[in-house]
Coordinates of C-alpha atoms in Angstrom, one line a residue:
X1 CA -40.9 192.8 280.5
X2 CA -44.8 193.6 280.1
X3 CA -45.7 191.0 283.1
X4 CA -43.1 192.5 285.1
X5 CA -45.0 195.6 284.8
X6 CA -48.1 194.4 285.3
X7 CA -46.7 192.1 288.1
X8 CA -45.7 195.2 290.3
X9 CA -49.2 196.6 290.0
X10 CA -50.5 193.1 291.4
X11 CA -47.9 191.8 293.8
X12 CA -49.3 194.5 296.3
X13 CA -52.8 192.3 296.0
X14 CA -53.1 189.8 298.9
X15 CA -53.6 186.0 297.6
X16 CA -56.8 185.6 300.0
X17 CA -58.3 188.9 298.5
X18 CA -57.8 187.7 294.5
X19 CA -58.7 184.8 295.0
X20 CA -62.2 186.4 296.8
X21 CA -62.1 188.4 293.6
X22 CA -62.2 185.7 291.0
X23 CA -64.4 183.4 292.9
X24 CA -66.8 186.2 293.0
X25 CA -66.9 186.1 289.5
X26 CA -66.7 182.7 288.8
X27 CA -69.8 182.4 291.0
X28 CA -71.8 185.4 289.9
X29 CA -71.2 183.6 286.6
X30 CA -72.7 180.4 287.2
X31 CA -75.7 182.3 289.2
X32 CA -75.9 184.4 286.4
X33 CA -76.2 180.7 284.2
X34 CA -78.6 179.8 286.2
X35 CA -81.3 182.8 287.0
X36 CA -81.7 184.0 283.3
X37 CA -83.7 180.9 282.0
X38 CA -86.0 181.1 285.3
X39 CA -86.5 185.0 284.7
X40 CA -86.8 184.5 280.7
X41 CA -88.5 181.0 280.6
X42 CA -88.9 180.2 277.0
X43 CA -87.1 183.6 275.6
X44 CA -85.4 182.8 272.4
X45 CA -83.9 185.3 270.1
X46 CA -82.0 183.9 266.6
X47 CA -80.1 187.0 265.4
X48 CA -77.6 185.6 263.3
X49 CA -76.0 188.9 262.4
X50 CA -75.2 189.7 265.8
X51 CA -74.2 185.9 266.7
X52 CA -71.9 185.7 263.8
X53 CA -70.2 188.9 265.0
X54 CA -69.6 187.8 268.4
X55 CA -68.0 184.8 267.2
X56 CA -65.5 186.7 264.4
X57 CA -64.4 189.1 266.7
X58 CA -64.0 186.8 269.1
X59 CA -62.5 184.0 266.7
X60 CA -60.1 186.9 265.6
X61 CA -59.4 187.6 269.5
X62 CA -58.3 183.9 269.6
X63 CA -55.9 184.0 267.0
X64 CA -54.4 187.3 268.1
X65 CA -53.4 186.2 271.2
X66 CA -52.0 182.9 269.9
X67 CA -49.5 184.9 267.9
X68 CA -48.8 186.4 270.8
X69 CA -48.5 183.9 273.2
X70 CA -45.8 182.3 270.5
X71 CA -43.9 185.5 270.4
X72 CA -43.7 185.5 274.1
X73 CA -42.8 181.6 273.7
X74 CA -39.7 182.8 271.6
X75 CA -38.7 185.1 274.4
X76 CA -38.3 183.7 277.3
X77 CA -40.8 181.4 278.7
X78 CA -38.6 178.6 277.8
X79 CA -42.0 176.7 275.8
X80 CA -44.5 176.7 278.7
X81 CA -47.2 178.6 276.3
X82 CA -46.4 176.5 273.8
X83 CA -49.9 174.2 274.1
X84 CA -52.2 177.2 275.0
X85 CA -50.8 179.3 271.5
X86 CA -51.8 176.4 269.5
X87 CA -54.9 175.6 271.2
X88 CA -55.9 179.8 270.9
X89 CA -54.9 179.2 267.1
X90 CA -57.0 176.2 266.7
X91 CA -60.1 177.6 268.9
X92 CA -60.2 181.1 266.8
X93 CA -60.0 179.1 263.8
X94 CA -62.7 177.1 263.9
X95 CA -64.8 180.2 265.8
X96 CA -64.3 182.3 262.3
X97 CA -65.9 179.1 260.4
X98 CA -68.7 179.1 262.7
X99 CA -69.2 182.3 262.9
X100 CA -69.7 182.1 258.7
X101 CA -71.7 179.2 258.6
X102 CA -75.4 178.9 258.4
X103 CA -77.4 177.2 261.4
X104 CA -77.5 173.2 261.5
X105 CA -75.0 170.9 262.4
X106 CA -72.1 172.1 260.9
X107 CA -73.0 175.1 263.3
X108 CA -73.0 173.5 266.2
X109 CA -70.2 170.9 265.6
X110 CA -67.6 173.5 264.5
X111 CA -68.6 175.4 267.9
X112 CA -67.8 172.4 270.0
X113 CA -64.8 171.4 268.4
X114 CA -63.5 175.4 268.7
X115 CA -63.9 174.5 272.7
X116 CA -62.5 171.1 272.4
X117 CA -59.1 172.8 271.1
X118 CA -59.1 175.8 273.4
X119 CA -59.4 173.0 276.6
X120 CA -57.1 170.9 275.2
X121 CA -54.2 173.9 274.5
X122 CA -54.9 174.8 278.5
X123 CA -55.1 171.0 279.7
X124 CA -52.0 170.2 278.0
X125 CA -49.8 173.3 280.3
X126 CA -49.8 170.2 283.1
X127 CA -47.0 169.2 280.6
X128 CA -45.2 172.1 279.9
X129 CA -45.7 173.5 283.2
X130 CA -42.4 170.9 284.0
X131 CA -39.8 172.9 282.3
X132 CA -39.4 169.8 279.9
X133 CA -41.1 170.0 276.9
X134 CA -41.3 167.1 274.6
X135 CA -40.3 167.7 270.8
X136 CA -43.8 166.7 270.0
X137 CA -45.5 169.8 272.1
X138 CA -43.1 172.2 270.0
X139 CA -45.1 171.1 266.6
X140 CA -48.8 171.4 268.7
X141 CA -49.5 175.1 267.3
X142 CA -49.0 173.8 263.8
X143 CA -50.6 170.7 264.1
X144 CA -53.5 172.2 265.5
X145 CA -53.6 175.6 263.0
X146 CA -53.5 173.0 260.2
X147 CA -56.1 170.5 261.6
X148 CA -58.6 173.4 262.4
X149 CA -57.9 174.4 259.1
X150 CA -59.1 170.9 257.6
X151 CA -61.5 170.6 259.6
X152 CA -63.0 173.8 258.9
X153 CA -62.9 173.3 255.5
X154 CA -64.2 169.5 255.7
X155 CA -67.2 170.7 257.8
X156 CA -68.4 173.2 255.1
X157 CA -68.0 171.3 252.0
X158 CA -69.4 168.0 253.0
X159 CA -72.1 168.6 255.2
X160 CA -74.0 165.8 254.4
X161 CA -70.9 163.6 256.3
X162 CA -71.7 165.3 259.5
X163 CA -73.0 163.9 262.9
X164 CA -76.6 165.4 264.1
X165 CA -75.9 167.9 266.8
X166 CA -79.3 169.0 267.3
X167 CA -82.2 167.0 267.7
X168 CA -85.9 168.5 268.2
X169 CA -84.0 171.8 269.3
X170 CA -81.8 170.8 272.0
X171 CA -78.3 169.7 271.9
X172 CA -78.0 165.9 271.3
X173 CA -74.9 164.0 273.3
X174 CA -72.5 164.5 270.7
X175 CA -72.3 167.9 271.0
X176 CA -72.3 168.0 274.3
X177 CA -69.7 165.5 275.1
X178 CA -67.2 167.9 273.3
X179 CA -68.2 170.6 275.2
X180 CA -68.1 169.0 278.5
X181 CA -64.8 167.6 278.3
X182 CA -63.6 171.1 277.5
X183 CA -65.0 172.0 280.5
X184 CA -62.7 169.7 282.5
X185 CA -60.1 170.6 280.4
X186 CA -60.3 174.2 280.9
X187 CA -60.5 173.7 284.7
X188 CA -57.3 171.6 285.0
X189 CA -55.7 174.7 283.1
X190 CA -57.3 176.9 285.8
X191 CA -56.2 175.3 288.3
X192 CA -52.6 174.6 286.9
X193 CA -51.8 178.2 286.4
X194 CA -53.5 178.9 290.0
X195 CA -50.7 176.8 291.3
X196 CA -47.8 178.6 289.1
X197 CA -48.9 181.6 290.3
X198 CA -48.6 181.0 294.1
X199 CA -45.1 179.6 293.0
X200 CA -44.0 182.2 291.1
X201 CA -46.3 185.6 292.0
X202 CA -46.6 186.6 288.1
X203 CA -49.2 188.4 287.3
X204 CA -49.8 186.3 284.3
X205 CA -50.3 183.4 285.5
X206 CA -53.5 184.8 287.7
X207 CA -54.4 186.2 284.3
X208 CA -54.9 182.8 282.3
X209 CA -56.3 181.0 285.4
X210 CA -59.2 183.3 285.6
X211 CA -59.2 182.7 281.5
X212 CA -59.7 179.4 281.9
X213 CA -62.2 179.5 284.8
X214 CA -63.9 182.0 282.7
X215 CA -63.9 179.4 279.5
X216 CA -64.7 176.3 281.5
X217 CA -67.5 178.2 282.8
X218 CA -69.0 179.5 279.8
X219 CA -68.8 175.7 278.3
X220 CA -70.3 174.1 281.4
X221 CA -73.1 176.5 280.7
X222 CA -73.7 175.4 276.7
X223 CA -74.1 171.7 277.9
X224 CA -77.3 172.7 280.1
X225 CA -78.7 175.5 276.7
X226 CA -80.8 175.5 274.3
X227 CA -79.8 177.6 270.5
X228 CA -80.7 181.2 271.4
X229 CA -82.0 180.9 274.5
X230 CA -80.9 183.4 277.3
X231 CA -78.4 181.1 279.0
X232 CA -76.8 180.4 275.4
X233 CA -76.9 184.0 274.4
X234 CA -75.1 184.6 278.0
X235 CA -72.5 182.1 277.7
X236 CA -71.5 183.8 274.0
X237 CA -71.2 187.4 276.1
X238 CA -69.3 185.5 278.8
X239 CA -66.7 184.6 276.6
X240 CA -66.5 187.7 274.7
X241 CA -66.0 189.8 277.8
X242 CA -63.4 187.1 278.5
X243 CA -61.6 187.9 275.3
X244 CA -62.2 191.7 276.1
X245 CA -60.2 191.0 279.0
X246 CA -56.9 189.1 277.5
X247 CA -57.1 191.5 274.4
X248 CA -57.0 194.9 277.3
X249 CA -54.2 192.7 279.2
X250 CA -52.4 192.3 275.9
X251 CA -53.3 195.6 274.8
X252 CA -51.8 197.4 277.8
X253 CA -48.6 195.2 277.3
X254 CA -48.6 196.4 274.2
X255 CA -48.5 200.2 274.9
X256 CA -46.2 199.4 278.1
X257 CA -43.8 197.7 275.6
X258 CA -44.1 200.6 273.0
X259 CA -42.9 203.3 275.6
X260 CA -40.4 201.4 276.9
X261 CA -39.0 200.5 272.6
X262 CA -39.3 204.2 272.1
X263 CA -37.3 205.4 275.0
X264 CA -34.8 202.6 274.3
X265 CA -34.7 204.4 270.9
X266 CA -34.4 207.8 272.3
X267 CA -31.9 207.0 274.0
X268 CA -29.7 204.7 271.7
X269 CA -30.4 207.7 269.3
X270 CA -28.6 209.9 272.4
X271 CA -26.0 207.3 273.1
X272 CA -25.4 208.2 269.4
X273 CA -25.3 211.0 269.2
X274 CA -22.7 211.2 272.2
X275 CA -20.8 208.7 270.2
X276 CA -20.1 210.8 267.3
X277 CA -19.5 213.5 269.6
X278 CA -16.8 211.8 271.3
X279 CA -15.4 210.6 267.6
X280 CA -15.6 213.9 266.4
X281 CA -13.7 215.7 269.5
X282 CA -10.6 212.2 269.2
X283 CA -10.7 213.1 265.6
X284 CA -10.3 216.8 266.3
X285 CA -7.6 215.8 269.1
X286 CA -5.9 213.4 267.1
X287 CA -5.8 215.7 263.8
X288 CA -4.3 218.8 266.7
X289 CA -1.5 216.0 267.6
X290 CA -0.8 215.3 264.3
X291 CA -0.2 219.2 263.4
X292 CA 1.4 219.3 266.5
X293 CA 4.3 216.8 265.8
X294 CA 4.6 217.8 262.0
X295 CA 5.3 221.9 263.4
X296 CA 8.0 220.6 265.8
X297 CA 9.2 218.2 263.3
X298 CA 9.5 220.8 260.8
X299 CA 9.9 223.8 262.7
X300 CA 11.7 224.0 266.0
X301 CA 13.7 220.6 265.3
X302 CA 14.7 222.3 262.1
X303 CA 15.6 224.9 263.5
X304 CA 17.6 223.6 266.7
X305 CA 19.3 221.0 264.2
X306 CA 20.0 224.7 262.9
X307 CA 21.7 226.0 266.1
X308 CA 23.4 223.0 266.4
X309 CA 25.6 223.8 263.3
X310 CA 26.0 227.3 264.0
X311 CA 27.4 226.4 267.6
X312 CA 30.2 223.2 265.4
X313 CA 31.1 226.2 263.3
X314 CA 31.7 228.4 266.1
X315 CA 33.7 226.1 268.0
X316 CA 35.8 225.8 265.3
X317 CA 36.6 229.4 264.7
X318 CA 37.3 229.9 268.2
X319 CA 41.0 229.4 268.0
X320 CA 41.2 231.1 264.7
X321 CA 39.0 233.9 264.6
X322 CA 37.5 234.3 268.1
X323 CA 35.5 237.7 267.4
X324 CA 33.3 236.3 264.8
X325 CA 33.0 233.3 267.0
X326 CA 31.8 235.5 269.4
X327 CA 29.5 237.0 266.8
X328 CA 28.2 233.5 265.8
X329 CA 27.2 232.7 269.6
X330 CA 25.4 236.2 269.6
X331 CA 23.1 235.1 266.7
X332 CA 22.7 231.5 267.8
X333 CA 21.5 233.2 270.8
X334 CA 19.1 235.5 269.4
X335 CA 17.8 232.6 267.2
X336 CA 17.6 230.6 270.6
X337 CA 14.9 233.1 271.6
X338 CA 12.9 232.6 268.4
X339 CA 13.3 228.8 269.1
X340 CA 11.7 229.3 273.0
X341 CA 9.3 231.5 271.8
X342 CA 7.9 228.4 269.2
X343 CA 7.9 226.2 271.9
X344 CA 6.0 228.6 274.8
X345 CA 3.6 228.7 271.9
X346 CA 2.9 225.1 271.0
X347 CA 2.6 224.3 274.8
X348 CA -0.1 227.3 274.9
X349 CA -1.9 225.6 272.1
X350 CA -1.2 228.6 270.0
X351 CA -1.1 228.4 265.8
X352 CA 2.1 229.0 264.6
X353 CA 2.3 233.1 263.5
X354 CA 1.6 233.0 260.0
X355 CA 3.5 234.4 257.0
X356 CA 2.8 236.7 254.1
X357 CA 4.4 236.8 250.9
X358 CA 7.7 239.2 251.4
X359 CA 8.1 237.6 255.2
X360 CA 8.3 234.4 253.6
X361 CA 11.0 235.5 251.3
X362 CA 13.1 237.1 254.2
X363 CA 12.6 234.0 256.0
X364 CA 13.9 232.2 253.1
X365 CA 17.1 234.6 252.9
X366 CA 17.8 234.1 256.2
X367 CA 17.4 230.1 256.3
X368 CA 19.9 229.9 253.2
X369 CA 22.5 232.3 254.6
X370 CA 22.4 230.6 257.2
X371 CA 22.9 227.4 256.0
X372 CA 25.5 228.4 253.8
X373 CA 27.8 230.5 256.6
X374 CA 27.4 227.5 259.1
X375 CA 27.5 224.7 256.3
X376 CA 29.5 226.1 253.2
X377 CA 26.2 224.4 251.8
X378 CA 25.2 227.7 249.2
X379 CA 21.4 227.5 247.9
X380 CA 20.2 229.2 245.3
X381 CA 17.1 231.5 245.3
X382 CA 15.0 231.3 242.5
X383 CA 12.0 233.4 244.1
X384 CA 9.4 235.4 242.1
X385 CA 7.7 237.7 244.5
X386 CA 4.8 237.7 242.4
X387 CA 4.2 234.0 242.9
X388 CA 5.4 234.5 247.3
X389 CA 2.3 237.5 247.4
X390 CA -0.3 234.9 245.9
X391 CA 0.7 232.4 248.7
X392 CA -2.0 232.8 251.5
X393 CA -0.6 233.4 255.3
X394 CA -1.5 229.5 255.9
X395 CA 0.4 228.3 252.7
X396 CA 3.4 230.4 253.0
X397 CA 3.8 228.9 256.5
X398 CA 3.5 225.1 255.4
X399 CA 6.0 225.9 252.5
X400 CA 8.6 227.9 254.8
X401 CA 8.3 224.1 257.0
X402 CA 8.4 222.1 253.5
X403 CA 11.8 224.0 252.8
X404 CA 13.1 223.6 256.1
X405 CA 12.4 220.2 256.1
X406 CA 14.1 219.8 252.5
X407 CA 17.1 221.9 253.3
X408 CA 17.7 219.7 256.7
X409 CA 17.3 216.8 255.2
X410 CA 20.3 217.7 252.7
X411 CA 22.4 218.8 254.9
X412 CA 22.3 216.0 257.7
X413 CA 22.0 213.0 254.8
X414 CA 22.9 213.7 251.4
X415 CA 25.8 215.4 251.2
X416 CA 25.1 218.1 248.6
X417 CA 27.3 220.7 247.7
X418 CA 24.6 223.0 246.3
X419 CA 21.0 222.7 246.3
X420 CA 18.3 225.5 244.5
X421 CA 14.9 226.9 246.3
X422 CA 12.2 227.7 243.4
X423 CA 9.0 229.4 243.7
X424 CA 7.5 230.3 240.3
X425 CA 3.6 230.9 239.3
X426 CA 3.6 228.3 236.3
X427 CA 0.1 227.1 234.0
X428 CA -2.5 228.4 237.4
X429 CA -0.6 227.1 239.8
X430 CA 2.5 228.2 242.2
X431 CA 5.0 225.8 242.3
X432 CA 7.8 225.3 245.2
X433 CA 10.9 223.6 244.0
X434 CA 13.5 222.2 246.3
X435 CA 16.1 220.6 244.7
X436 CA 20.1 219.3 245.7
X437 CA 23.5 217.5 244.5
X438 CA 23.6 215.4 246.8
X439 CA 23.5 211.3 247.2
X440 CA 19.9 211.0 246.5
X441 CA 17.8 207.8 247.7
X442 CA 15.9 204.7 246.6
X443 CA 12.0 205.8 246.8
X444 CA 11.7 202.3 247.2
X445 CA 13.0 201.7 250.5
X446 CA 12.9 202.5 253.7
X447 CA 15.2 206.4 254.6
X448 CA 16.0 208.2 257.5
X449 CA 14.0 211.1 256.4
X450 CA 10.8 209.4 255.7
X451 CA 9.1 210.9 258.6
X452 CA 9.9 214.5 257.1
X453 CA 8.4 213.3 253.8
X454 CA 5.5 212.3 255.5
X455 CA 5.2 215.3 257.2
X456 CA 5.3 217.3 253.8
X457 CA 2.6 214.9 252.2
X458 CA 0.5 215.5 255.0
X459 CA 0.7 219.4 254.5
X460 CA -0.1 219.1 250.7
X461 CA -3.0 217.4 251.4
X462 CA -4.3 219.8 253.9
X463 CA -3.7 222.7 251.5
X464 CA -5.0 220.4 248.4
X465 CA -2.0 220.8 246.7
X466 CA 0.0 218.3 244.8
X467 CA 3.5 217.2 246.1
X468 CA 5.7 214.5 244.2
X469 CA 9.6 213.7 245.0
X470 CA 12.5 212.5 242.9
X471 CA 15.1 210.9 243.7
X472 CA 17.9 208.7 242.7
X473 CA 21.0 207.2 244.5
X474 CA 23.9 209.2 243.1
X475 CA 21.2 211.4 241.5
X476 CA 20.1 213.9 244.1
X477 CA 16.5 214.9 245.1
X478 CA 13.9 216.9 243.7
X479 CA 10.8 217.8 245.5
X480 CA 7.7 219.5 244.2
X481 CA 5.0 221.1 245.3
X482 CA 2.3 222.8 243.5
X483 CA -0.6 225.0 245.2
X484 CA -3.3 225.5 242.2
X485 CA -4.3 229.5 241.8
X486 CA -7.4 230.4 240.2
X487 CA -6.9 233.8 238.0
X488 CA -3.2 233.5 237.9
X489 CA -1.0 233.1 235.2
X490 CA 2.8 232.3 234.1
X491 CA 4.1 235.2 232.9
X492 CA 5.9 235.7 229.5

């Protein structure tokens, strides 16, 4: 993600004109190498305070952009960085050791064997560069973290075990072997990620070849220096300007990936945010559906189920007594208006008119008359119009559908012969009793008018009320429901 960035910012570059730029360098570099000891004959400057901070940061440098270069191995470069992470690791290692230790051969000899691992992590991409990595190269950034480790370690405790690395104040061959074959090492890096790049066009891979030109440079230069002399003072800014350079690549990565996390978060915090949106506006759909059926259940089905008995008991007084037929189809059809007018209201999206106390009492006068003139089914009104007045205008309208519901439900399946309609403030709370004679149920199985039921245990919860049936074949039905009232009480 971060070299794709980075590659669009140097995909516009023509080859010829980097590769002019980083030969420029490489050989202002080596000129560089090779004027300062002819300018500063014989300079020498031992500052190990400022030595051993070049080497920490850039030992710390090192290590940094191992961890990296593994994180970026877990990704997606399918193992290619795999050698170069554990050869950063190794190489920062040992730079912190020398970095702490005093001048002599442990010095030097922990300095060479920092390059040694560095070239050998970038040599070693010829054989991850093939898309085939060998199980073995999958271990190399442990191997190496551990063996810098030990040998760090070694090289400070038993000093007396080491080789002589300097000898009359120049380098003797067993430093410099080290350093030269890191050299090589580095080059062969340089020049395999040269060739990725003209392959592939990633920015990255023009990155870590001028790395490794950079490095094999500065390590050709030790080999011809002498301990703080100008061209080995050079060679330590070389490669710390070389690490200034990953660590700003990195760096920039770094910020580049930061934006693009935090926009990501933005926006899954938007796509969120949208999401509970859209669940709130189904759920508010959904709940308007649900209110939806239950009102036609319990309203206009009611109340055409309603019609349809007046219109049986009409037809049947027809050849009897054909005026109050005549009067029946007159109030079937003024109820028919009623019925239409629910219905133009539902499909408006309109709230069912709400009720007050004494309207809900004439609407339960009227239901019952009517039930027992079309029916012969008589119901008994047990109202007190103390408990109808403390009935708010949307609980009187859920308990005139609860009755309708309970009243339909007795005449299409039980089979009463008298039923009883109760509402009565008892303990706090105003209590709607609907009771029959009738054949009663098993709660226990399935019923015809289950959905009705439902419908009424839907209401009570809106409300918060408590509802509770009873009912027994044979036994007839009972249905409760109590709306609690703070400040009231039964009366004596």
């Amino acid at each position: 993600m971060v070299a794709g960035k980075i590659h669009a910012e140097t995909g516009h570059m023509k080859p010829f004109s980097l590769y002019t730029v980083i030969g420029g360098c490489g050989i202002a570099a080596l000129v560089m190498g090779v004027v300062l000891p002819e300018v500063l004959p014989g300079w020498r400057w031992a500052h190990e305070p400022l030595h051993s901070t070049l080497e920490t940061v850039g030992g710390l440098a090192a290590i940094f952009m191992g961890i990296v270069l593994l994180q970026r191995t877990a990704e997606h470069t399918k193992g290619k960085f795999i050698p170069m992470a554990g050869g950063f690791l190794g190489m920062g290692i040992l730079e912190v050791f020398h970095a702490v230790s005093i001048p002599g051969n442990g010095f030097v000899l922990l300095r060479s064997l920092a390059s040694f691992f560095g070239g050998l992590g970038f040599g070693l991409m010829w054989v991850s560069a093939t898309g085939k990595t060998h199980p073995t190269i999958k271990w190399m950034p442990w191997v190496m973290t551990g063996g810098a480790l030990a040998i760090g370690l070694w090289t400070i405790g038993f000093p007396q075990y080491l080789p002589v690395m300097v000898r009359d104040g120049a380098f003797t061959p067993t430093a410099v072997a080290p350093k030269s074959f890191a050299s090589m090492l580095f080059f062969a890096g340089s020049l395999r990620f040269f060739l990725d790049y003209r392959t592939s066009g990633r920015s990255e891979d023009i990155l870590f070849a001028s790395l490794a030109l950079m490095f094999g440079l500065a390590e050709l230069m030790f080999t011809y220096s002498v301990i703080w002399g100008s061209r080995w003072w050079f060679w330590h800014f070389l490669r710390l300007l070389t690490y200034f350079f990953v660590l700003g690549y990195v760096g920039r990565g770094y910020l580049a990936t930061v934006s693009e996390l935090r926009s990501s978060l933005i926006q899954t915090q938007q796509a969120e945010q949208a999401s509970r949106q859209s669940e709130q506006q189904l759920r508010t759909v959904l709940e308007a559906r649900e209110r939806l059926a239950q009102d036609l259940h319990d309203g206009v089905i009611q109340s055409t189920f309603a019609l349809k008995l007046n219109l049986e008991r009409c037809q049947r007084l027809i050849p009897q007594n054909p005026q109050e037929a005549l009067t029946g189809i007159s109030d079937v059809l003024m109820e028919l208006k009623i019925v239409i007018q629910d219905l133009r209201r539902h499909i408006s999206g309109l709230e069912p008119e709400c009720l007050n106390g004494r309207q809900w009492v004439e609407e339960m006068r009227t239901l019952v008359q009517t039930v027992k003139r079309s029916q012969n089914l008589p119901f008994d009104l047990q109202i007190d119009q103390e408990a109808a007045d403390l009935l708010t205008p949307e609980e009187a309208t859920h308990l005139l559908y609860v009755v309708k519901e309970s009243i339909s439900n007795s005449v299409r399946h039980s089979h009463a012969t008298s039923g009883t309609v109760s509402l009565q403030v008892r303990e706090g709370t105003v209590c709607l009793e609907v009771t029959d004679d009738g054949l009663g149920f098993d709660l226990e199985n399935t019923y015809e008018g289950v959905h009705g039921l439902n419908n009424m245990a839907a209401r009570a919860k809106r409300l918060g009320a408590h509802f509770k049936v009873w009912s027994k074949p044979d036994r007839g039905t009972r249905i409760l429901f109590e709306i609690a009232k703070k400040g009231s009480h039964a009366r004596a």
